[in-house]
Structure formats: structure tokens, C-alpha cells
mmCIF file of the C-alpha atoms, coordinates in Angstrom:
data_MODEL
# 
_entry.id   MODEL 
# 
loop_
_atom_site.group_PDB 
_atom_site.id 
_atom_site.type_symbol 
_atom_site.label_atom_id 
_atom_site.label_alt_id 
_atom_site.label_comp_id 
_atom_site.label_asym_id 
_atom_site.label_entity_id 
_atom_site.label_seq_id 
_atom_site.pdbx_PDB_ins_code 
_atom_site.Cartn_x 
_atom_site.Cartn_y 
_atom_site.Cartn_z 
_atom_site.occupancy 
_atom_site.B_iso_or_equiv 
_atom_site.pdbx_formal_charge 
_atom_site.auth_seq_id 
_atom_site.auth_comp_id 
_atom_site.auth_asym_id 
_atom_site.auth_atom_id 
_atom_site.pdbx_PDB_model_num 
ATOM 1   C CA . MET A 1 1   ? 0.098   0.030  -0.011  1.00 0.00 ? 1   MET A CA 1 
ATOM 2   C CA . ALA A 1 2   ? 1.156   3.442  -0.827  1.00 0.00 ? 2   ALA A CA 1 
ATOM 3   C CA . THR A 1 3   ? 2.182   6.004  1.892   1.00 0.00 ? 3   THR A CA 1 
ATOM 4   C CA . LEU A 1 4   ? 1.231   9.511  1.641   1.00 0.00 ? 4   LEU A CA 1 
ATOM 5   C CA . GLY A 1 5   ? 4.106   11.464 0.317   1.00 0.00 ? 5   GLY A CA 1 
ATOM 6   C CA . HIS A 1 6   ? 6.120   8.493  -0.940  1.00 0.00 ? 6   HIS A CA 1 
ATOM 7   C CA . ALA A 1 7   ? 6.355   7.620  -4.531  1.00 0.00 ? 7   ALA A CA 1 
ATOM 8   C CA . GLN A 1 8   ? 6.573   4.047  -6.056  1.00 0.00 ? 8   GLN A CA 1 
ATOM 9   C CA . VAL A 1 9   ? 8.915   3.111  -8.830  1.00 0.00 ? 9   VAL A CA 1 
ATOM 10  C CA . ARG A 1 10  ? 6.662   1.213  -11.051 1.00 0.00 ? 10  ARG A CA 1 
ATOM 11  C CA . ARG A 1 11  ? 9.304   0.357  -13.566 1.00 0.00 ? 11  ARG A CA 1 
ATOM 12  C CA . HIS A 1 12  ? 13.125  0.909  -13.717 1.00 0.00 ? 12  HIS A CA 1 
ATOM 13  C CA . GLY A 1 13  ? 14.954  2.335  -16.635 1.00 0.00 ? 13  GLY A CA 1 
ATOM 14  C CA . ASN A 1 14  ? 18.006  4.167  -17.655 1.00 0.00 ? 14  ASN A CA 1 
ATOM 15  C CA . THR A 1 15  ? 17.008  6.338  -20.710 1.00 0.00 ? 15  THR A CA 1 
ATOM 16  C CA . LEU A 1 16  ? 14.509  8.658  -19.101 1.00 0.00 ? 16  LEU A CA 1 
ATOM 17  C CA . THR A 1 17  ? 12.226  9.166  -15.977 1.00 0.00 ? 17  THR A CA 1 
ATOM 18  C CA . ILE A 1 18  ? 8.400   9.406  -16.519 1.00 0.00 ? 18  ILE A CA 1 
ATOM 19  C CA . VAL A 1 19  ? 6.555   10.774 -13.556 1.00 0.00 ? 19  VAL A CA 1 
ATOM 20  C CA . THR A 1 20  ? 2.848   10.333 -13.236 1.00 0.00 ? 20  THR A CA 1 
ATOM 21  C CA . TRP A 1 21  ? -0.010  9.543  -11.027 1.00 0.00 ? 21  TRP A CA 1 
ATOM 22  C CA . SER A 1 22  ? -3.518  8.487  -10.724 1.00 0.00 ? 22  SER A CA 1 
ATOM 23  C CA . ALA A 1 23  ? -5.320  6.995  -13.908 1.00 0.00 ? 23  ALA A CA 1 
ATOM 24  C CA . ALA A 1 24  ? -2.395  8.065  -16.174 1.00 0.00 ? 24  ALA A CA 1 
ATOM 25  C CA . VAL A 1 25  ? -0.099  5.425  -14.477 1.00 0.00 ? 25  VAL A CA 1 
ATOM 26  C CA . HIS A 1 26  ? -1.770  2.699  -16.645 1.00 0.00 ? 26  HIS A CA 1 
ATOM 27  C CA . THR A 1 27  ? -1.364  4.673  -19.812 1.00 0.00 ? 27  THR A CA 1 
ATOM 28  C CA . VAL A 1 28  ? 2.291   5.475  -18.979 1.00 0.00 ? 28  VAL A CA 1 
ATOM 29  C CA . LEU A 1 29  ? 3.118   1.680  -18.402 1.00 0.00 ? 29  LEU A CA 1 
ATOM 30  C CA . GLN A 1 30  ? 1.648   0.832  -21.744 1.00 0.00 ? 30  GLN A CA 1 
ATOM 31  C CA . ALA A 1 31  ? 3.906   3.510  -23.303 1.00 0.00 ? 31  ALA A CA 1 
ATOM 32  C CA . ALA A 1 32  ? 6.920   2.378  -21.466 1.00 0.00 ? 32  ALA A CA 1 
ATOM 33  C CA . ASP A 1 33  ? 6.400   -1.235 -22.873 1.00 0.00 ? 33  ASP A CA 1 
ATOM 34  C CA . ALA A 1 34  ? 6.080   0.229  -26.438 1.00 0.00 ? 34  ALA A CA 1 
ATOM 35  C CA . LEU A 1 35  ? 9.215   2.314  -25.901 1.00 0.00 ? 35  LEU A CA 1 
ATOM 36  C CA . GLN A 1 36  ? 11.132  -0.839 -24.502 1.00 0.00 ? 36  GLN A CA 1 
ATOM 37  C CA . ARG A 1 37  ? 10.495  -2.443 -27.745 1.00 0.00 ? 37  ARG A CA 1 
ATOM 38  C CA . ASP A 1 38  ? 12.142  0.354  -29.500 1.00 0.00 ? 38  ASP A CA 1 
ATOM 39  C CA . GLY A 1 39  ? 15.114  0.357  -27.224 1.00 0.00 ? 39  GLY A CA 1 
ATOM 40  C CA . VAL A 1 40  ? 13.982  3.117  -24.934 1.00 0.00 ? 40  VAL A CA 1 
ATOM 41  C CA . ASP A 1 41  ? 14.311  2.153  -21.382 1.00 0.00 ? 41  ASP A CA 1 
ATOM 42  C CA . ALA A 1 42  ? 11.942  4.280  -19.295 1.00 0.00 ? 42  ALA A CA 1 
ATOM 43  C CA . SER A 1 43  ? 11.710  4.563  -15.464 1.00 0.00 ? 43  SER A CA 1 
ATOM 44  C CA . VAL A 1 44  ? 8.239   5.039  -14.253 1.00 0.00 ? 44  VAL A CA 1 
ATOM 45  C CA . ILE A 1 45  ? 7.504   6.847  -10.915 1.00 0.00 ? 45  ILE A CA 1 
ATOM 46  C CA . ASP A 1 46  ? 3.931   6.879  -9.670  1.00 0.00 ? 46  ASP A CA 1 
ATOM 47  C CA . LEU A 1 47  ? 3.749   9.977  -7.217  1.00 0.00 ? 47  LEU A CA 1 
ATOM 48  C CA . GLY A 1 48  ? 0.821   8.283  -5.331  1.00 0.00 ? 48  GLY A CA 1 
ATOM 49  C CA . SER A 1 49  ? -0.028  11.821 -3.833  1.00 0.00 ? 49  SER A CA 1 
ATOM 50  C CA . LEU A 1 50  ? 0.420   15.403 -5.120  1.00 0.00 ? 50  LEU A CA 1 
ATOM 51  C CA . TRP A 1 51  ? 0.828   17.099 -1.710  1.00 0.00 ? 51  TRP A CA 1 
ATOM 52  C CA . PRO A 1 52  ? 3.114   16.098 -0.347  1.00 0.00 ? 52  PRO A CA 1 
ATOM 53  C CA . TRP A 1 53  ? 4.839   14.875 -3.545  1.00 0.00 ? 53  TRP A CA 1 
ATOM 54  C CA . ASP A 1 54  ? 8.063   12.852 -3.247  1.00 0.00 ? 54  ASP A CA 1 
ATOM 55  C CA . ARG A 1 55  ? 10.607  15.364 -4.427  1.00 0.00 ? 55  ARG A CA 1 
ATOM 56  C CA . ASP A 1 56  ? 13.461  13.173 -3.325  1.00 0.00 ? 56  ASP A CA 1 
ATOM 57  C CA . ALA A 1 57  ? 12.322  10.229 -5.502  1.00 0.00 ? 57  ALA A CA 1 
ATOM 58  C CA . VAL A 1 58  ? 11.958  12.443 -8.521  1.00 0.00 ? 58  VAL A CA 1 
ATOM 59  C CA . PHE A 1 59  ? 15.149  14.313 -8.117  1.00 0.00 ? 59  PHE A CA 1 
ATOM 60  C CA . ALA A 1 60  ? 17.122  11.146 -7.459  1.00 0.00 ? 60  ALA A CA 1 
ATOM 61  C CA . ASP A 1 61  ? 15.684  9.365  -10.579 1.00 0.00 ? 61  ASP A CA 1 
ATOM 62  C CA . CYS A 1 62  ? 16.342  12.670 -12.678 1.00 0.00 ? 62  CYS A CA 1 
ATOM 63  C CA . ALA A 1 63  ? 19.860  12.740 -11.567 1.00 0.00 ? 63  ALA A CA 1 
ATOM 64  C CA . ARG A 1 64  ? 20.311  9.160  -12.607 1.00 0.00 ? 64  ARG A CA 1 
ATOM 65  C CA . THR A 1 65  ? 18.614  9.281  -16.097 1.00 0.00 ? 65  THR A CA 1 
ATOM 66  C CA . ARG A 1 66  ? 19.212  12.996 -16.748 1.00 0.00 ? 66  ARG A CA 1 
ATOM 67  C CA . ARG A 1 67  ? 15.898  13.301 -18.631 1.00 0.00 ? 67  ARG A CA 1 
ATOM 68  C CA . LEU A 1 68  ? 12.403  13.889 -17.467 1.00 0.00 ? 68  LEU A CA 1 
ATOM 69  C CA . LEU A 1 69  ? 8.771   13.623 -18.745 1.00 0.00 ? 69  LEU A CA 1 
ATOM 70  C CA . VAL A 1 70  ? 5.739   14.487 -16.646 1.00 0.00 ? 70  VAL A CA 1 
ATOM 71  C CA . VAL A 1 71  ? 2.400   12.822 -17.683 1.00 0.00 ? 71  VAL A CA 1 
ATOM 72  C CA . HIS A 1 72  ? -1.065  13.682 -16.195 1.00 0.00 ? 72  HIS A CA 1 
ATOM 73  C CA . GLU A 1 73  ? -4.710  13.857 -17.320 1.00 0.00 ? 73  GLU A CA 1 
ATOM 74  C CA . ASP A 1 74  ? -5.064  17.506 -15.996 1.00 0.00 ? 74  ASP A CA 1 
ATOM 75  C CA . THR A 1 75  ? -4.756  20.388 -18.559 1.00 0.00 ? 75  THR A CA 1 
ATOM 76  C CA . VAL A 1 76  ? -1.355  21.682 -19.462 1.00 0.00 ? 76  VAL A CA 1 
ATOM 77  C CA . THR A 1 77  ? -2.110  25.083 -18.196 1.00 0.00 ? 77  THR A CA 1 
ATOM 78  C CA . GLY A 1 78  ? -2.308  25.251 -14.427 1.00 0.00 ? 78  GLY A CA 1 
ATOM 79  C CA . GLY A 1 79  ? -1.690  21.669 -13.891 1.00 0.00 ? 79  GLY A CA 1 
ATOM 80  C CA . VAL A 1 80  ? 0.593   20.005 -11.282 1.00 0.00 ? 80  VAL A CA 1 
ATOM 81  C CA . ALA A 1 81  ? 3.087   18.943 -14.098 1.00 0.00 ? 81  ALA A CA 1 
ATOM 82  C CA . GLY A 1 82  ? 3.983   22.658 -14.282 1.00 0.00 ? 82  GLY A CA 1 
ATOM 83  C CA . GLU A 1 83  ? 4.890   22.847 -10.558 1.00 0.00 ? 83  GLU A CA 1 
ATOM 84  C CA . ILE A 1 84  ? 6.937   19.662 -10.896 1.00 0.00 ? 84  ILE A CA 1 
ATOM 85  C CA . THR A 1 85  ? 8.594   20.963 -13.910 1.00 0.00 ? 85  THR A CA 1 
ATOM 86  C CA . ALA A 1 86  ? 9.480   24.145 -12.340 1.00 0.00 ? 86  ALA A CA 1 
ATOM 87  C CA . ARG A 1 87  ? 10.919  22.589 -9.262  1.00 0.00 ? 87  ARG A CA 1 
ATOM 88  C CA . VAL A 1 88  ? 13.245  20.098 -11.343 1.00 0.00 ? 88  VAL A CA 1 
ATOM 89  C CA . ASN A 1 89  ? 14.297  23.131 -13.355 1.00 0.00 ? 89  ASN A CA 1 
ATOM 90  C CA . GLU A 1 90  ? 15.083  25.267 -10.325 1.00 0.00 ? 90  GLU A CA 1 
ATOM 91  C CA . LEU A 1 91  ? 16.913  22.611 -8.308  1.00 0.00 ? 91  LEU A CA 1 
ATOM 92  C CA . CYS A 1 92  ? 18.169  19.998 -10.679 1.00 0.00 ? 92  CYS A CA 1 
ATOM 93  C CA . PHE A 1 93  ? 18.879  21.913 -13.798 1.00 0.00 ? 93  PHE A CA 1 
ATOM 94  C CA . GLU A 1 94  ? 22.552  20.958 -13.811 1.00 0.00 ? 94  GLU A CA 1 
ATOM 95  C CA . TRP A 1 95  ? 21.691  17.289 -13.970 1.00 0.00 ? 95  TRP A CA 1 
ATOM 96  C CA . LEU A 1 96  ? 19.480  17.463 -17.022 1.00 0.00 ? 96  LEU A CA 1 
ATOM 97  C CA . ASP A 1 97  ? 20.698  16.693 -20.620 1.00 0.00 ? 97  ASP A CA 1 
ATOM 98  C CA . ALA A 1 98  ? 17.339  17.531 -22.191 1.00 0.00 ? 98  ALA A CA 1 
ATOM 99  C CA . PRO A 1 99  ? 14.463  20.002 -21.450 1.00 0.00 ? 99  PRO A CA 1 
ATOM 100 C CA . VAL A 1 100 ? 11.702  18.823 -19.073 1.00 0.00 ? 100 VAL A CA 1 
ATOM 101 C CA . ARG A 1 101 ? 8.653   17.935 -21.227 1.00 0.00 ? 101 ARG A CA 1 
ATOM 102 C CA . ARG A 1 102 ? 4.876   17.542 -20.229 1.00 0.00 ? 102 ARG A CA 1 
ATOM 103 C CA . VAL A 1 103 ? 2.176   15.457 -21.666 1.00 0.00 ? 103 VAL A CA 1 
ATOM 104 C CA . ALA A 1 104 ? -1.209  16.479 -20.398 1.00 0.00 ? 104 ALA A CA 1 
ATOM 105 C CA . ALA A 1 105 ? -4.856  17.063 -21.633 1.00 0.00 ? 105 ALA A CA 1 
ATOM 106 C CA . HIS A 1 106 ? -5.705  19.844 -23.956 1.00 0.00 ? 106 HIS A CA 1 
ATOM 107 C CA . ASP A 1 107 ? -6.622  23.171 -22.430 1.00 0.00 ? 107 ASP A CA 1 
ATOM 108 C CA . VAL A 1 108 ? -10.472 22.539 -22.943 1.00 0.00 ? 108 VAL A CA 1 
ATOM 109 C CA . PRO A 1 109 ? -13.235 21.289 -20.634 1.00 0.00 ? 109 PRO A CA 1 
ATOM 110 C CA . LEU A 1 110 ? -13.368 17.566 -20.527 1.00 0.00 ? 110 LEU A CA 1 
ATOM 111 C CA . PRO A 1 111 ? -16.010 16.382 -22.838 1.00 0.00 ? 111 PRO A CA 1 
ATOM 112 C CA . TYR A 1 112 ? -18.573 13.700 -21.982 1.00 0.00 ? 112 TYR A CA 1 
ATOM 113 C CA . ALA A 1 113 ? -18.459 11.858 -25.299 1.00 0.00 ? 113 ALA A CA 1 
ATOM 114 C CA . PRO A 1 114 ? -16.050 8.881  -25.025 1.00 0.00 ? 114 PRO A CA 1 
ATOM 115 C CA . ALA A 1 115 ? -14.650 9.624  -28.567 1.00 0.00 ? 115 ALA A CA 1 
ATOM 116 C CA . LEU A 1 116 ? -13.944 13.185 -27.677 1.00 0.00 ? 116 LEU A CA 1 
ATOM 117 C CA . GLU A 1 117 ? -12.579 12.379 -24.222 1.00 0.00 ? 117 GLU A CA 1 
ATOM 118 C CA . ASP A 1 118 ? -9.939  10.072 -25.887 1.00 0.00 ? 118 ASP A CA 1 
ATOM 119 C CA . PHE A 1 119 ? -8.996  13.040 -28.092 1.00 0.00 ? 119 PHE A CA 1 
ATOM 120 C CA . VAL A 1 120 ? -8.410  15.441 -25.157 1.00 0.00 ? 120 VAL A CA 1 
ATOM 121 C CA . LEU A 1 121 ? -6.700  13.177 -22.648 1.00 0.00 ? 121 LEU A CA 1 
ATOM 122 C CA . PRO A 1 122 ? -3.195  11.950 -23.115 1.00 0.00 ? 122 PRO A CA 1 
ATOM 123 C CA . GLN A 1 123 ? -2.985  8.671  -25.088 1.00 0.00 ? 123 GLN A CA 1 
ATOM 124 C CA . THR A 1 124 ? -0.207  6.127  -25.316 1.00 0.00 ? 124 THR A CA 1 
ATOM 125 C CA . SER A 1 125 ? 0.959   7.415  -28.568 1.00 0.00 ? 125 SER A CA 1 
ATOM 126 C CA . ASP A 1 126 ? 1.321   10.900 -27.207 1.00 0.00 ? 126 ASP A CA 1 
ATOM 127 C CA . ILE A 1 127 ? 3.444   9.612  -24.460 1.00 0.00 ? 127 ILE A CA 1 
ATOM 128 C CA . VAL A 1 128 ? 5.537   7.545  -26.806 1.00 0.00 ? 128 VAL A CA 1 
ATOM 129 C CA . ARG A 1 129 ? 6.129   10.488 -29.135 1.00 0.00 ? 129 ARG A CA 1 
ATOM 130 C CA . ALA A 1 130 ? 7.159   12.895 -26.419 1.00 0.00 ? 130 ALA A CA 1 
ATOM 131 C CA . ALA A 1 131 ? 9.374   10.288 -24.635 1.00 0.00 ? 131 ALA A CA 1 
ATOM 132 C CA . ARG A 1 132 ? 11.074  9.580  -27.842 1.00 0.00 ? 132 ARG A CA 1 
ATOM 133 C CA . TRP A 1 133 ? 11.714  13.301 -28.177 1.00 0.00 ? 133 TRP A CA 1 
ATOM 134 C CA . VAL A 1 134 ? 13.176  13.663 -24.674 1.00 0.00 ? 134 VAL A CA 1 
ATOM 135 C CA . ALA A 1 135 ? 15.298  10.541 -25.236 1.00 0.00 ? 135 ALA A CA 1 
ATOM 136 C CA . ALA A 1 136 ? 16.721  11.744 -28.483 1.00 0.00 ? 136 ALA A CA 1 
ATOM 137 C CA . TYR A 1 137 ? 17.451  15.294 -27.441 1.00 0.00 ? 137 TYR A CA 1 
# 
């Protein structure tokens, strides 16, 4: 069982770190499987809680892989991924070999129709594309 403020490493990898939480964890793990087939070894960290969030786990993995992708189902604007990105840029910039990238929902209200919801929320292909960009930078 997860403890408040303690992230879980769901997958160990060496190419880049993907930080996520909640329902996006499942999509990120699918993307990590697809990336593995292409030789991109992604570490997946499930924050578990957003406040407090496990800065130490995120910072340590970023220092190790030197690349970070943050994925969540909230919008890009005003989402928690922006805060995580800012903290990593402020406190871990010297460790990074690539800019931090975010994958999030479009900046629109979440639609009710399933087909439109799939369009708005991050999909496996979106995560794979962003992870390849971060890995290749």
C-alpha cells in the first residue's frame, strides 16, 4: 500500500524518467512497454500523492537518467506538471541533458462523449512520441 508522500517506482529504466500519478499510470506503463520494444528504457515513477509529493524520489531518478517527462490527465495550463517541472528546473537543472517535457490534456473542458474524451486526454501514442523526443534530445 502506498504511503502519503512516498512515490513508487513502477518500472526501472535508464534512458529517461517518466513521472505520473492516478489513472495516467496505466497509460504510461503501456507507453513504457512500447518504448522498450524500440530500445528506450523508461523509468516510471507513480507519485501516489500530489501533496506532499516525493521530491526526493523524482530528483534522484532525474539525476540518474538525466531526462524527465511528466504525464497527467489535467490540462497543461495550471496543472501540477507545471509545478513539478518548475521545481526540477530550479533545483536539478545541472543534472539534465534535455529540457523537461509535459504530456497533458488539451486546455479545454473535458467532454462527456468517449471519443472526444480520448481526443482530449493523453494517449499512449502521445506519451511515446514525447518520450522519444526527450530521449533523443
